[in-house]
mmCIF file of C-alpha atoms in Angstrom:
data_model
loop_
_atom_site.group_PDB
_atom_site.id
_atom_site.type_symbol
_atom_site.label_atom_id
_atom_site.label_comp_id
_atom_site.label_asym_id
_atom_site.label_seq_id
_atom_site.Cartn_x
_atom_site.Cartn_y
_atom_site.Cartn_z
ATOM 1 C CA UNK A 1 0.000 0.000 0.000
ATOM 2 C CA UNK A 2 1.750 1.566 1.318
ATOM 3 C CA UNK A 3 3.790 0.711 -1.730
ATOM 4 C CA UNK A 4 3.673 4.076 -3.406
ATOM 5 C CA UNK A 5 7.459 3.766 -3.726
ATOM 6 C CA UNK A 6 6.810 1.444 -6.625
ATOM 7 C CA UNK A 7 6.354 4.518 -8.667
ATOM 8 C CA UNK A 8 9.748 5.955 -8.027
ATOM 9 C CA UNK A 9 12.447 5.092 -10.480
ATOM 10 C CA UNK A 10 15.692 3.800 -9.056
ATOM 11 C CA UNK A 11 17.827 6.907 -9.058
ATOM 12 C CA UNK A 12 20.937 5.438 -7.449
ATOM 13 C CA UNK A 13 24.304 5.434 -9.220
ATOM 14 C CA UNK A 14 24.397 3.122 -12.221
ATOM 15 C CA UNK A 15 26.225 -0.100 -11.479
ATOM 16 C CA UNK A 16 27.750 -2.114 -14.280
ATOM 17 C CA UNK A 17 26.661 -5.674 -13.565
ATOM 18 C CA UNK A 18 28.318 -8.897 -14.669
ATOM 19 C CA UNK A 19 26.326 -9.697 -17.857
ATOM 20 C CA UNK A 20 26.390 -13.429 -17.203
ATOM 21 C CA UNK A 21 25.034 -13.104 -13.642
ATOM 22 C CA UNK A 22 22.499 -10.537 -14.760
ATOM 23 C CA UNK A 23 21.204 -12.813 -17.511
ATOM 24 C CA UNK A 24 20.838 -15.658 -15.037
ATOM 25 C CA UNK A 25 19.021 -13.410 -12.584
ATOM 26 C CA UNK A 26 16.614 -12.144 -15.252
ATOM 27 C CA UNK A 27 15.931 -15.727 -16.317
ATOM 28 C CA UNK A 28 15.124 -16.685 -12.728
ATOM 29 C CA UNK A 29 12.662 -13.786 -12.430
ATOM 30 C CA UNK A 30 11.080 -14.694 -15.748
ATOM 31 C CA UNK A 31 10.647 -18.284 -14.513
ATOM 32 C CA UNK A 32 8.905 -16.967 -11.362
ATOM 33 C CA UNK A 33 11.663 -18.245 -9.108
ATOM 34 C CA UNK A 34 12.059 -16.722 -5.660
ATOM 35 C CA UNK A 35 15.160 -14.657 -4.938
ATOM 36 C CA UNK A 36 16.620 -15.191 -1.448
ATOM 37 C CA UNK A 37 18.939 -12.930 0.596
ATOM 38 C CA UNK A 38 22.160 -14.775 -0.216
ATOM 39 C CA UNK A 39 21.427 -15.063 -3.938
ATOM 40 C CA UNK A 40 23.142 -12.746 -6.380
ATOM 41 C CA UNK A 41 20.963 -9.789 -7.357
ATOM 42 C CA UNK A 42 21.574 -6.620 -9.362
ATOM 43 C CA UNK A 43 22.145 -3.482 -7.300
ATOM 44 C CA UNK A 44 19.083 -1.756 -8.776
ATOM 45 C CA UNK A 45 16.833 -4.664 -7.690
ATOM 46 C CA UNK A 46 18.259 -4.485 -4.176
ATOM 47 C CA UNK A 47 17.838 -0.701 -3.963
ATOM 48 C CA UNK A 48 14.297 -0.800 -5.349
ATOM 49 C CA UNK A 49 13.319 -3.390 -2.742
ATOM 50 C CA UNK A 50 15.024 -1.600 0.151
ATOM 51 C CA UNK A 51 13.131 1.559 -0.791
ATOM 52 C CA UNK A 52 9.784 -0.169 -1.203
ATOM 53 C CA UNK A 53 9.923 -2.530 1.770
ATOM 54 C CA UNK A 54 11.184 0.167 4.124
ATOM 55 C CA UNK A 55 8.550 2.642 2.934
ATOM 56 C CA UNK A 56 6.001 -0.065 3.585
ATOM 57 C CA UNK A 57 7.426 -0.589 7.089
ATOM 58 C CA UNK A 58 7.435 3.144 7.833
ATOM 59 C CA UNK A 59 3.789 3.333 6.751
ATOM 60 C CA UNK A 60 2.793 0.601 9.199
ATOM 61 C CA UNK A 61 4.566 2.406 12.016
ATOM 62 C CA UNK A 62 3.251 5.902 11.216
ATOM 63 C CA UNK A 63 -0.169 4.317 10.610
ATOM 64 C CA UNK A 64 -0.458 3.653 14.339
ATOM 65 C CA UNK A 65 -0.845 7.369 15.035
ATOM 66 C CA UNK A 66 -4.193 8.158 13.410
ATOM 67 C CA UNK A 67 -5.730 5.162 15.210
ATOM 68 C CA UNK A 68 -3.909 5.800 18.475
ATOM 69 C CA UNK A 69 -5.811 9.078 18.499
ATOM 70 C CA UNK A 70 -9.023 7.190 19.402
ATOM 71 C CA UNK A 71 -7.848 4.613 21.947
ATOM 72 C CA UNK A 72 -8.907 6.684 24.957
ATOM 73 C CA UNK A 73 -12.210 7.668 23.358
ATOM 74 C CA UNK A 74 -13.406 4.352 21.916
ATOM 75 C CA UNK A 75 -17.158 4.041 22.588
ATOM 76 C CA UNK A 76 -16.947 0.773 24.551
ATOM 77 C CA UNK A 77 -14.450 -1.485 26.252
ATOM 78 C CA UNK A 78 -14.878 -4.005 23.443
ATOM 79 C CA UNK A 79 -14.114 -1.439 20.738
ATOM 80 C CA UNK A 80 -11.153 -0.221 22.748
ATOM 81 C CA UNK A 81 -9.681 -3.723 23.106
ATOM 82 C CA UNK A 82 -10.158 -4.296 19.379
ATOM 83 C CA UNK A 83 -8.544 -0.982 18.463
ATOM 84 C CA UNK A 84 -5.518 -1.643 20.676
ATOM 85 C CA UNK A 85 -5.237 -5.100 19.146
ATOM 86 C CA UNK A 86 -5.256 -3.625 15.674
ATOM 87 C CA UNK A 87 -2.613 -1.036 16.516
ATOM 88 C CA UNK A 88 -0.523 -3.835 18.010
ATOM 89 C CA UNK A 89 -0.800 -5.667 14.678
ATOM 90 C CA UNK A 90 0.443 -2.586 12.811
ATOM 91 C CA UNK A 91 3.548 -2.501 15.011
ATOM 92 C CA UNK A 92 4.061 -6.200 14.231
ATOM 93 C CA UNK A 93 3.678 -5.564 10.496
ATOM 94 C CA UNK A 94 6.290 -2.824 10.739
ATOM 95 C CA UNK A 95 8.647 -5.287 12.404
ATOM 96 C CA UNK A 96 8.153 -8.066 9.815
ATOM 97 C CA UNK A 97 8.850 -5.563 7.056
ATOM 98 C CA UNK A 98 11.883 -3.918 8.647
ATOM 99 C CA UNK A 99 13.312 -7.410 9.146
ATOM 100 C CA UNK A 100 12.682 -8.271 5.499
ATOM 101 C CA UNK A 101 14.426 -5.039 4.454
ATOM 102 C CA UNK A 102 17.386 -5.835 6.695
ATOM 103 C CA UNK A 103 17.984 -9.107 4.813
ATOM 104 C CA UNK A 104 18.965 -6.851 1.891
ATOM 105 C CA UNK A 105 21.984 -5.594 3.781
ATOM 106 C CA UNK A 106 20.686 -2.371 5.289
ATOM 107 C CA UNK A 107 20.648 -1.794 9.053
ATOM 108 C CA UNK A 108 17.618 -0.957 11.194
ATOM 109 C CA UNK A 109 19.391 2.217 12.336
ATOM 110 C CA UNK A 110 19.843 3.403 8.749
ATOM 111 C CA UNK A 111 16.169 2.764 8.020
ATOM 112 C CA UNK A 112 14.998 4.586 11.148
ATOM 113 C CA UNK A 113 17.310 7.514 10.409
ATOM 114 C CA UNK A 114 15.942 7.784 6.875
ATOM 115 C CA UNK A 115 12.404 8.082 8.254
ATOM 116 C CA UNK A 116 13.262 10.517 11.036
ATOM 117 C CA UNK A 117 15.305 12.756 8.755
ATOM 118 C CA UNK A 118 12.410 12.913 6.290
ATOM 119 C CA UNK A 119 14.473 11.243 3.558
ATOM 120 C CA UNK A 120 12.204 8.203 3.419
ATOM 121 C CA UNK A 121 8.501 8.489 2.642
ATOM 122 C CA UNK A 122 5.461 6.711 4.029
ATOM 123 C CA UNK A 123 1.971 6.371 2.582
ATOM 124 C CA UNK A 124 0.194 9.661 1.939
ATOM 125 C CA UNK A 125 -2.968 8.357 3.611
ATOM 126 C CA UNK A 126 -1.623 8.733 7.142
ATOM 127 C CA UNK A 127 -1.294 12.483 6.786
ATOM 128 C CA UNK A 128 -5.055 12.901 7.083
ATOM 129 C CA UNK A 129 -6.584 13.525 10.520
ATOM 130 C CA UNK A 130 -8.987 11.159 12.306
ATOM 131 C CA UNK A 131 -11.730 13.514 13.419
ATOM 132 C CA UNK A 132 -14.516 11.203 14.632
ATOM 133 C CA UNK A 133 -15.046 7.622 15.772
ATOM 134 C CA UNK A 134 -16.454 6.844 12.320
ATOM 135 C CA UNK A 135 -12.940 7.377 10.977
ATOM 136 C CA UNK A 136 -11.879 4.201 12.806
ATOM 137 C CA UNK A 137 -14.528 2.314 10.836
ATOM 138 C CA UNK A 138 -13.563 3.975 7.582
ATOM 139 C CA UNK A 139 -9.853 3.305 8.043
ATOM 140 C CA UNK A 140 -10.498 -0.393 8.619
ATOM 141 C CA UNK A 141 -12.990 -0.712 5.796
ATOM 142 C CA UNK A 142 -11.314 1.522 3.161
ATOM 143 C CA UNK A 143 -7.659 2.070 4.076
ATOM 144 C CA UNK A 144 -7.078 -1.551 5.064
ATOM 145 C CA UNK A 145 -9.293 -2.671 2.193
ATOM 146 C CA UNK A 146 -7.080 -0.749 -0.235
ATOM 147 C CA UNK A 147 -4.004 -2.146 1.482
ATOM 148 C CA UNK A 148 -5.261 -5.699 1.010
ATOM 149 C CA UNK A 149 -5.849 -5.087 -2.735
ATOM 150 C CA UNK A 150 -2.284 -3.897 -3.009
ATOM 151 C CA UNK A 151 -0.744 -6.484 -0.750
ATOM 152 C CA UNK A 152 -2.274 -9.694 -2.061
ATOM 153 C CA UNK A 153 -0.226 -9.571 -5.284
ATOM 154 C CA UNK A 154 2.858 -8.781 -3.168
ATOM 155 C CA UNK A 155 2.509 -12.221 -1.538
ATOM 156 C CA UNK A 156 3.843 -13.520 -4.864
ATOM 157 C CA UNK A 157 6.657 -10.961 -5.060
ATOM 158 C CA UNK A 158 9.943 -12.380 -6.355
ATOM 159 C CA UNK A 159 11.833 -11.519 -3.171
ATOM 160 C CA UNK A 160 11.273 -14.394 -0.724
ATOM 161 C CA UNK A 161 11.474 -12.591 2.645
ATOM 162 C CA UNK A 162 9.137 -9.800 1.458
ATOM 163 C CA UNK A 163 6.647 -12.270 -0.032
ATOM 164 C CA UNK A 164 6.568 -14.323 3.178
ATOM 165 C CA UNK A 165 6.119 -11.216 5.324
ATOM 166 C CA UNK A 166 3.205 -10.184 3.105
ATOM 167 C CA UNK A 167 1.494 -13.559 3.528
ATOM 168 C CA UNK A 168 1.534 -13.104 7.304
ATOM 169 C CA UNK A 169 0.355 -9.529 7.038
ATOM 170 C CA UNK A 170 -2.508 -10.297 4.647
ATOM 171 C CA UNK A 171 -3.872 -12.920 7.034
ATOM 172 C CA UNK A 172 -3.989 -10.325 9.802
ATOM 173 C CA UNK A 173 -5.403 -7.531 7.629
ATOM 174 C CA UNK A 174 -8.609 -9.480 7.127
ATOM 175 C CA UNK A 175 -9.549 -8.862 10.769
ATOM 176 C CA UNK A 176 -8.765 -5.160 10.310
ATOM 177 C CA UNK A 177 -11.049 -4.720 7.346
ATOM 178 C CA UNK A 178 -13.943 -6.667 8.811
ATOM 179 C CA UNK A 179 -13.835 -4.873 12.155
ATOM 180 C CA UNK A 180 -13.865 -1.560 10.251
ATOM 181 C CA UNK A 181 -16.867 -2.549 8.193
ATOM 182 C CA UNK A 182 -18.642 -3.712 11.330
ATOM 183 C CA UNK A 183 -18.146 -0.291 12.924
ATOM 184 C CA UNK A 184 -19.645 1.295 9.792
ATOM 185 C CA UNK A 185 -22.544 -1.153 9.858
ATOM 186 C CA UNK A 186 -23.267 -0.339 13.493
ATOM 187 C CA UNK A 187 -23.266 3.385 12.753
ATOM 188 C CA UNK A 188 -25.410 2.922 9.652
ATOM 189 C CA UNK A 189 -28.000 0.994 11.676
ATOM 190 C CA UNK A 190 -27.917 3.597 14.464
ATOM 191 C CA UNK A 191 -29.392 7.061 14.961
ATOM 192 C CA UNK A 192 -29.535 9.672 12.165
ATOM 193 C CA UNK A 193 -26.574 11.390 13.863
ATOM 194 C CA UNK A 194 -24.543 8.185 13.712
ATOM 195 C CA UNK A 195 -25.457 7.728 10.065
ATOM 196 C CA UNK A 196 -24.375 11.305 9.348
ATOM 197 C CA UNK A 197 -21.083 10.617 11.084
ATOM 198 C CA UNK A 198 -20.491 7.557 8.870
ATOM 199 C CA UNK A 199 -21.333 9.587 5.756
ATOM 200 C CA UNK A 200 -18.996 12.410 6.775
ATOM 201 C CA UNK A 201 -16.122 9.964 7.279
ATOM 202 C CA UNK A 202 -16.691 8.390 3.859
ATOM 203 C CA UNK A 203 -16.787 11.860 2.294
ATOM 204 C CA UNK A 204 -13.404 12.740 3.737
ATOM 205 C CA UNK A 205 -11.616 9.397 3.173
ATOM 206 C CA UNK A 206 -12.866 8.216 -0.213
ATOM 207 C CA UNK A 207 -10.590 10.269 -2.467
ATOM 208 C CA UNK A 208 -7.434 9.943 -0.331
ATOM 209 C CA UNK A 209 -7.993 6.166 -0.344
ATOM 210 C CA UNK A 210 -8.146 6.109 -4.135
ATOM 211 C CA UNK A 211 -4.854 8.038 -4.183
ATOM 212 C CA UNK A 212 -3.208 5.304 -2.134
ATOM 213 C CA UNK A 213 -2.759 3.266 -5.313
ATOM 214 C CA UNK A 214 -0.419 5.906 -6.689
ATOM 215 C CA UNK A 215 -0.500 8.073 -9.836
ATOM 216 C CA UNK A 216 -2.428 6.945 -12.938
ATOM 217 C CA UNK A 217 -0.542 4.611 -15.268
ATOM 218 C CA UNK A 218 -0.359 7.296 -17.953
ATOM 219 C CA UNK A 219 1.832 9.581 -15.839
ATOM 220 C CA UNK A 220 3.357 7.050 -13.479
ATOM 221 C CA UNK A 221 7.137 7.144 -13.725
ATOM 222 C CA UNK A 222 7.665 3.599 -12.480
ATOM 223 C CA UNK A 223 10.166 1.693 -14.512
ATOM 224 C CA UNK A 224 9.290 -1.497 -16.284
ATOM 225 C CA UNK A 225 12.005 -3.073 -14.127
ATOM 226 C CA UNK A 226 9.652 -3.634 -11.173
ATOM 227 C CA UNK A 227 7.189 -5.479 -13.395
ATOM 228 C CA UNK A 228 9.858 -7.573 -15.106
ATOM 229 C CA UNK A 229 11.439 -8.409 -11.765
ATOM 230 C CA UNK A 230 8.029 -9.530 -10.429
ATOM 231 C CA UNK A 231 8.097 -7.003 -7.610
ATOM 232 C CA UNK A 232 4.977 -5.329 -8.934
ATOM 233 C CA UNK A 233 2.403 -7.409 -10.752
ATOM 234 C CA UNK A 234 -0.502 -5.073 -11.475
ATOM 235 C CA UNK A 235 -0.592 -1.455 -12.573
ATOM 236 C CA UNK A 236 -1.851 1.291 -10.254
ATOM 237 C CA UNK A 237 -5.012 1.816 -12.286
ATOM 238 C CA UNK A 238 -5.818 -1.902 -12.403
ATOM 239 C CA UNK A 239 -5.563 -2.223 -8.624
ATOM 240 C CA UNK A 240 -7.518 0.982 -8.065
ATOM 241 C CA UNK A 241 -10.310 -0.280 -10.316
ATOM 242 C CA UNK A 242 -10.428 -3.601 -8.470
ATOM 243 C CA UNK A 243 -10.769 -1.702 -5.202
ATOM 244 C CA UNK A 244 -13.532 0.566 -6.527
ATOM 245 C CA UNK A 245 -15.519 -2.372 -7.907
ATOM 246 C CA UNK A 246 -15.291 -4.216 -4.598
ATOM 247 C CA UNK A 247 -16.003 -1.215 -2.385
ATOM 248 C CA UNK A 248 -18.843 0.713 -4.029
ATOM 249 C CA UNK A 249 -21.459 -2.013 -3.478
ATOM 250 C CA UNK A 250 -20.290 -2.364 0.145
ATOM 251 C CA UNK A 251 -20.897 1.360 0.658
ATOM 252 C CA UNK A 252 -24.300 1.219 -0.976
ATOM 253 C CA UNK A 253 -25.250 -1.662 1.280
ATOM 254 C CA UNK A 254 -24.561 0.634 4.233
ATOM 255 C CA UNK A 255 -26.907 3.214 2.689
ATOM 256 C CA UNK A 256 -24.038 5.635 2.110
ATOM 257 C CA UNK A 257 -23.376 7.740 -0.962
ATOM 258 C CA UNK A 258 -19.931 8.298 -2.426
ATOM 259 C CA UNK A 259 -18.672 11.892 -2.706
ATOM 260 C CA UNK A 260 -18.410 11.626 -6.489
ATOM 261 C CA UNK A 261 -21.296 12.879 -8.667
ATOM 262 C CA UNK A 262 -19.684 11.208 -11.693
ATOM 263 C CA UNK A 263 -19.694 7.743 -10.121
ATOM 264 C CA UNK A 264 -21.631 5.335 -12.354
ATOM 265 C CA UNK A 265 -21.812 1.688 -13.278
ATOM 266 C CA UNK A 266 -20.836 0.879 -16.829
ATOM 267 C CA UNK A 267 -23.121 -1.952 -17.923
ATOM 268 C CA UNK A 268 -20.849 -2.869 -20.790
ATOM 269 C CA UNK A 269 -17.560 -3.159 -18.945
ATOM 270 C CA UNK A 270 -19.232 -4.146 -15.644
ATOM 271 C CA UNK A 271 -16.978 -1.648 -13.857
ATOM 272 C CA UNK A 272 -17.741 1.347 -11.663
ATOM 273 C CA UNK A 273 -16.403 4.542 -13.241
ATOM 274 C CA UNK A 274 -15.250 7.494 -11.153
ATOM 275 C CA UNK A 275 -14.714 11.207 -11.732
ATOM 276 C CA UNK A 276 -11.254 12.795 -11.894
ATOM 277 C CA UNK A 277 -8.894 12.413 -8.927
ATOM 278 C CA UNK A 278 -7.213 15.565 -7.612
ATOM 279 C CA UNK A 279 -3.581 14.590 -8.204
ATOM 280 C CA UNK A 280 -2.386 18.010 -7.076
ATOM 281 C CA UNK A 281 -3.618 17.178 -3.606
ATOM 282 C CA UNK A 282 -1.761 13.864 -3.754
ATOM 283 C CA UNK A 283 1.484 15.582 -4.731
ATOM 284 C CA UNK A 284 1.046 18.225 -2.027
ATOM 285 C CA UNK A 285 0.520 15.613 0.694
ATOM 286 C CA UNK A 286 3.447 13.480 -0.492
ATOM 287 C CA UNK A 287 5.671 16.553 -0.576
ATOM 288 C CA UNK A 288 4.943 17.182 3.099
ATOM 289 C CA UNK A 289 2.043 19.601 2.982
ATOM 290 C CA UNK A 290 -0.840 17.441 4.170
ATOM 291 C CA UNK A 291 -2.890 18.303 7.264
ATOM 292 C CA UNK A 292 -0.871 16.051 9.580
ATOM 293 C CA UNK A 293 2.595 15.573 8.012
ATOM 294 C CA UNK A 294 4.369 17.749 10.555
ATOM 295 C CA UNK A 295 2.510 16.270 13.501
ATOM 296 C CA UNK A 296 3.209 12.681 12.392
ATOM 297 C CA UNK A 297 6.943 13.350 12.078
ATOM 298 C CA UNK A 298 7.081 15.295 15.317
ATOM 299 C CA UNK A 299 5.390 12.476 17.235
ATOM 300 C CA UNK A 300 7.588 9.827 15.604
ATOM 301 C CA UNK A 301 10.782 11.730 16.463
ATOM 302 C CA UNK A 302 9.583 12.362 20.006
ATOM 303 C CA UNK A 303 8.723 8.664 20.450
ATOM 304 C CA UNK A 304 12.178 7.662 19.263
ATOM 305 C CA UNK A 305 13.797 10.139 21.679
ATOM 306 C CA UNK A 306 11.525 9.110 24.562
ATOM 307 C CA UNK A 307 12.497 5.471 24.057
ATOM 308 C CA UNK A 308 16.237 6.132 24.170
ATOM 309 C CA UNK A 309 16.524 5.470 27.911
ATOM 310 C CA UNK A 310 14.905 2.041 27.503
ATOM 311 C CA UNK A 311 17.445 0.988 24.891
ATOM 312 C CA UNK A 312 20.247 2.462 26.970
ATOM 313 C CA UNK A 313 19.063 0.574 30.065
ATOM 314 C CA UNK A 314 18.849 -2.699 28.115
ATOM 315 C CA UNK A 315 22.442 -2.277 26.901
ATOM 316 C CA UNK A 316 23.717 -1.370 30.368
ATOM 317 C CA UNK A 317 21.932 -4.383 31.875
ATOM 318 C CA UNK A 318 23.398 -6.750 29.255
ATOM 319 C CA UNK A 319 26.876 -5.354 29.899
ATOM 320 C CA UNK A 320 26.503 -5.771 33.655
ATOM 321 C CA UNK A 321 25.361 -9.384 33.284
ATOM 322 C CA UNK A 322 28.202 -10.189 30.884
ATOM 323 C CA UNK A 323 30.731 -8.686 33.305
ATOM 324 C CA UNK A 324 29.262 -10.675 36.185
ATOM 325 C CA UNK A 325 29.372 -13.915 34.170
ATOM 326 C CA UNK A 326 32.975 -13.273 33.153
ATOM 327 C CA UNK A 327 33.854 -12.730 36.800
ATOM 328 C CA UNK A 328 32.107 -15.955 37.856
ATOM 329 C CA UNK A 329 33.852 -17.901 35.090
ATOM 330 C CA UNK A 330 37.214 -16.559 36.252
ATOM 331 C CA UNK A 331 36.642 -17.634 39.840
ATOM 332 C CA UNK B 1 39.823 -42.263 26.911
ATOM 333 C CA UNK B 2 37.129 -39.713 26.281
ATOM 334 C CA UNK B 3 37.222 -37.503 23.213
ATOM 335 C CA UNK B 4 36.277 -33.848 23.193
ATOM 336 C CA UNK B 5 32.577 -33.779 22.253
ATOM 337 C CA UNK B 6 31.551 -32.212 18.957
ATOM 338 C CA UNK B 7 29.066 -29.337 19.096
ATOM 339 C CA UNK B 8 25.427 -29.985 18.349
ATOM 340 C CA UNK B 9 23.833 -28.288 15.335
ATOM 341 C CA UNK B 10 20.176 -27.782 14.454
ATOM 342 C CA UNK B 11 19.289 -28.306 10.800
ATOM 343 C CA UNK B 12 16.695 -26.348 8.829
ATOM 344 C CA UNK B 13 15.632 -27.194 5.271
ATOM 345 C CA UNK B 14 13.749 -25.038 2.790
ATOM 346 C CA UNK B 15 11.425 -27.621 1.237
ATOM 347 C CA UNK B 16 10.620 -25.579 -1.878
ATOM 348 C CA UNK B 17 11.686 -22.249 -3.376
ATOM 349 C CA UNK B 18 9.709 -19.478 -1.733
ATOM 350 C CA UNK B 19 8.892 -21.321 1.512
ATOM 351 C CA UNK B 20 10.639 -20.701 4.840
ATOM 352 C CA UNK B 21 13.252 -23.057 6.235
ATOM 353 C CA UNK B 22 11.792 -25.656 8.571
ATOM 354 C CA UNK B 23 13.469 -27.474 11.412
ATOM 355 C CA UNK B 24 14.142 -31.080 10.494
ATOM 356 C CA UNK B 25 16.554 -32.340 13.164
ATOM 357 C CA UNK B 26 20.062 -32.084 14.507
ATOM 358 C CA UNK B 27 23.555 -33.512 14.197
ATOM 359 C CA UNK B 28 27.057 -33.185 15.660
ATOM 360 C CA UNK B 29 29.827 -31.526 13.647
ATOM 361 C CA UNK B 30 33.115 -29.807 14.377
ATOM 362 C CA UNK B 31 32.296 -26.627 12.406
ATOM 363 C CA UNK B 32 29.733 -24.967 10.109
ATOM 364 C CA UNK B 33 31.158 -26.447 6.915
ATOM 365 C CA UNK B 34 31.102 -29.967 8.258
ATOM 366 C CA UNK B 35 27.594 -29.423 9.605
ATOM 367 C CA UNK B 36 26.378 -28.332 6.170
ATOM 368 C CA UNK B 37 27.963 -31.333 4.484
ATOM 369 C CA UNK B 38 26.509 -33.722 6.989
ATOM 370 C CA UNK B 39 23.094 -32.114 6.874
ATOM 371 C CA UNK B 40 23.128 -32.628 3.131
ATOM 372 C CA UNK B 41 24.030 -36.284 3.563
ATOM 373 C CA UNK B 42 21.676 -37.002 6.426
ATOM 374 C CA UNK B 43 18.609 -34.877 5.775
ATOM 375 C CA UNK B 44 18.339 -34.376 2.010
ATOM 376 C CA UNK B 45 18.719 -37.822 0.536
ATOM 377 C CA UNK B 46 15.224 -37.831 -0.967
ATOM 378 C CA UNK B 47 14.853 -34.387 -2.510
ATOM 379 C CA UNK B 48 13.662 -32.896 0.780
ATOM 380 C CA UNK B 49 14.696 -29.389 -0.109
ATOM 381 C CA UNK B 50 16.508 -26.700 -2.005
ATOM 382 C CA UNK B 51 18.506 -25.012 0.734
ATOM 383 C CA UNK B 52 19.998 -25.836 4.146
ATOM 384 C CA UNK B 53 20.590 -23.741 7.266
ATOM 385 C CA UNK B 54 22.620 -25.039 10.184
ATOM 386 C CA UNK B 55 22.960 -23.256 13.495
ATOM 387 C CA UNK B 56 24.758 -24.212 16.709
ATOM 388 C CA UNK B 57 22.101 -25.510 19.096
ATOM 389 C CA UNK B 58 23.547 -23.593 22.033
ATOM 390 C CA UNK B 59 22.931 -20.340 20.148
ATOM 391 C CA UNK B 60 19.171 -20.918 20.141
ATOM 392 C CA UNK B 61 17.206 -19.262 22.909
ATOM 393 C CA UNK B 62 13.941 -21.069 23.567
ATOM 394 C CA UNK B 63 10.836 -20.535 25.681
ATOM 395 C CA UNK B 64 10.151 -22.983 28.487
ATOM 396 C CA UNK B 65 7.197 -25.281 27.699
ATOM 397 C CA UNK B 66 6.140 -24.873 31.341
ATOM 398 C CA UNK B 67 5.310 -21.237 30.540
ATOM 399 C CA UNK B 68 3.046 -22.272 27.669
ATOM 400 C CA UNK B 69 -0.227 -21.260 29.337
ATOM 401 C CA UNK B 70 1.067 -17.903 30.470
ATOM 402 C CA UNK B 71 2.643 -17.122 27.098
ATOM 403 C CA UNK B 72 -0.090 -18.192 24.743
ATOM 404 C CA UNK B 73 -3.290 -17.719 26.705
ATOM 405 C CA UNK B 74 -4.081 -14.352 25.025
ATOM 406 C CA UNK B 75 -4.371 -15.993 21.619
ATOM 407 C CA UNK B 76 -7.336 -17.957 22.995
ATOM 408 C CA UNK B 77 -9.091 -15.280 25.040
ATOM 409 C CA UNK B 78 -8.664 -12.406 22.581
ATOM 410 C CA UNK B 79 -11.041 -13.839 20.020
ATOM 411 C CA UNK B 80 -11.547 -10.406 18.502
ATOM 412 C CA UNK B 81 -8.166 -10.821 16.804
ATOM 413 C CA UNK B 82 -9.816 -13.228 14.369
ATOM 414 C CA UNK B 83 -11.739 -12.025 11.312
ATOM 415 C CA UNK B 84 -14.660 -14.324 12.049
ATOM 416 C CA UNK B 85 -15.422 -12.361 15.226
ATOM 417 C CA UNK B 86 -16.998 -9.618 13.084
ATOM 418 C CA UNK B 87 -20.393 -9.735 11.536
ATOM 419 C CA UNK B 88 -20.442 -9.005 7.819
ATOM 420 C CA UNK B 89 -23.879 -9.635 6.243
ATOM 421 C CA UNK B 90 -23.939 -12.265 3.538
ATOM 422 C CA UNK B 91 -25.211 -9.775 0.959
ATOM 423 C CA UNK B 92 -21.946 -7.818 1.274
ATOM 424 C CA UNK B 93 -20.015 -10.830 0.069
ATOM 425 C CA UNK B 94 -16.482 -11.913 0.851
ATOM 426 C CA UNK B 95 -14.322 -9.508 2.808
#
């Protein structure tokens, strides 16, 4: 989904690869073989994956903030337990993905630094605020729904550790989406005020969710490398369309309307067609000018700084124990 | 006369490209290279896999089975972590 990095070309320094090894690597990709950490791989493949997998990891971690906003105000103990559970899952997803990225020869510290310094990006969607409880429903239903669309093909990604992490994540995302839809269903069956709250959340989140799939194919700058290397298997527009077709009937079932007067079902193609997406907004948010970009980064940096004493204490404790053991061994 | 014992290694085999390595057993060897060779001879005689990992057994930290209830109880009581806990009407279809 969080895989908007797919649309960035590899801009690292050109590396002249051994033509024989490169040919063998390309043949393995073409044959749908999995590439594992110790296998030879071209530098551009490695860099593309480090960028994508780490951006994915950062998104999971930053994604805890919009939901964390509602933990203390969840409407019941049950909803609160569920929300905490979901946020816990996001932290786990971040960990699986950071670990997968580290198998490519980059350290956790480098990845964290890239996020904190603003060098690395995370999904644009998490720069929108969560204003009401209905946003928790909408995030589960739409944001996680879009993530699943994007992530299912990644389970077959050519890079083994990433593909296996995605399989685990997809299994867990199913709970996220269903709990979100259930919140929406509860609101839709509730009072007129609750229904209005659900509608307002859909109005605010619909377009940003469609942007999660990245720029339209026509202007997307992604290289054909990602497709040939079986990192990416569907185009942005194809995935977006799949998401729209799956989601619109779900919204109508809730009795909600989509904030798009141009939305209509094409009887011939059997697809839902949408009006134009505001790509300027997308670019603005990615560039750092969304409603919450500054807040998200500030909180992330503060969290990292606040946790420093815990890491320091763990290191001091390990040192003390090692010294004590060495002393005992000497006696 | 008693010889110096050889270290114990745990052996993991990747059964098929794309799958994770799975623990298959252990063996004694004097170093990593010997452990790999022996793992190949002992554990992959019938096309069991495509890749081998060996790791010194004493480097593995493990949970105590006695703590099983304490460690894994939440996965039973927190049923809301499973997708089936949530009601999605049949008309909405698969989610």
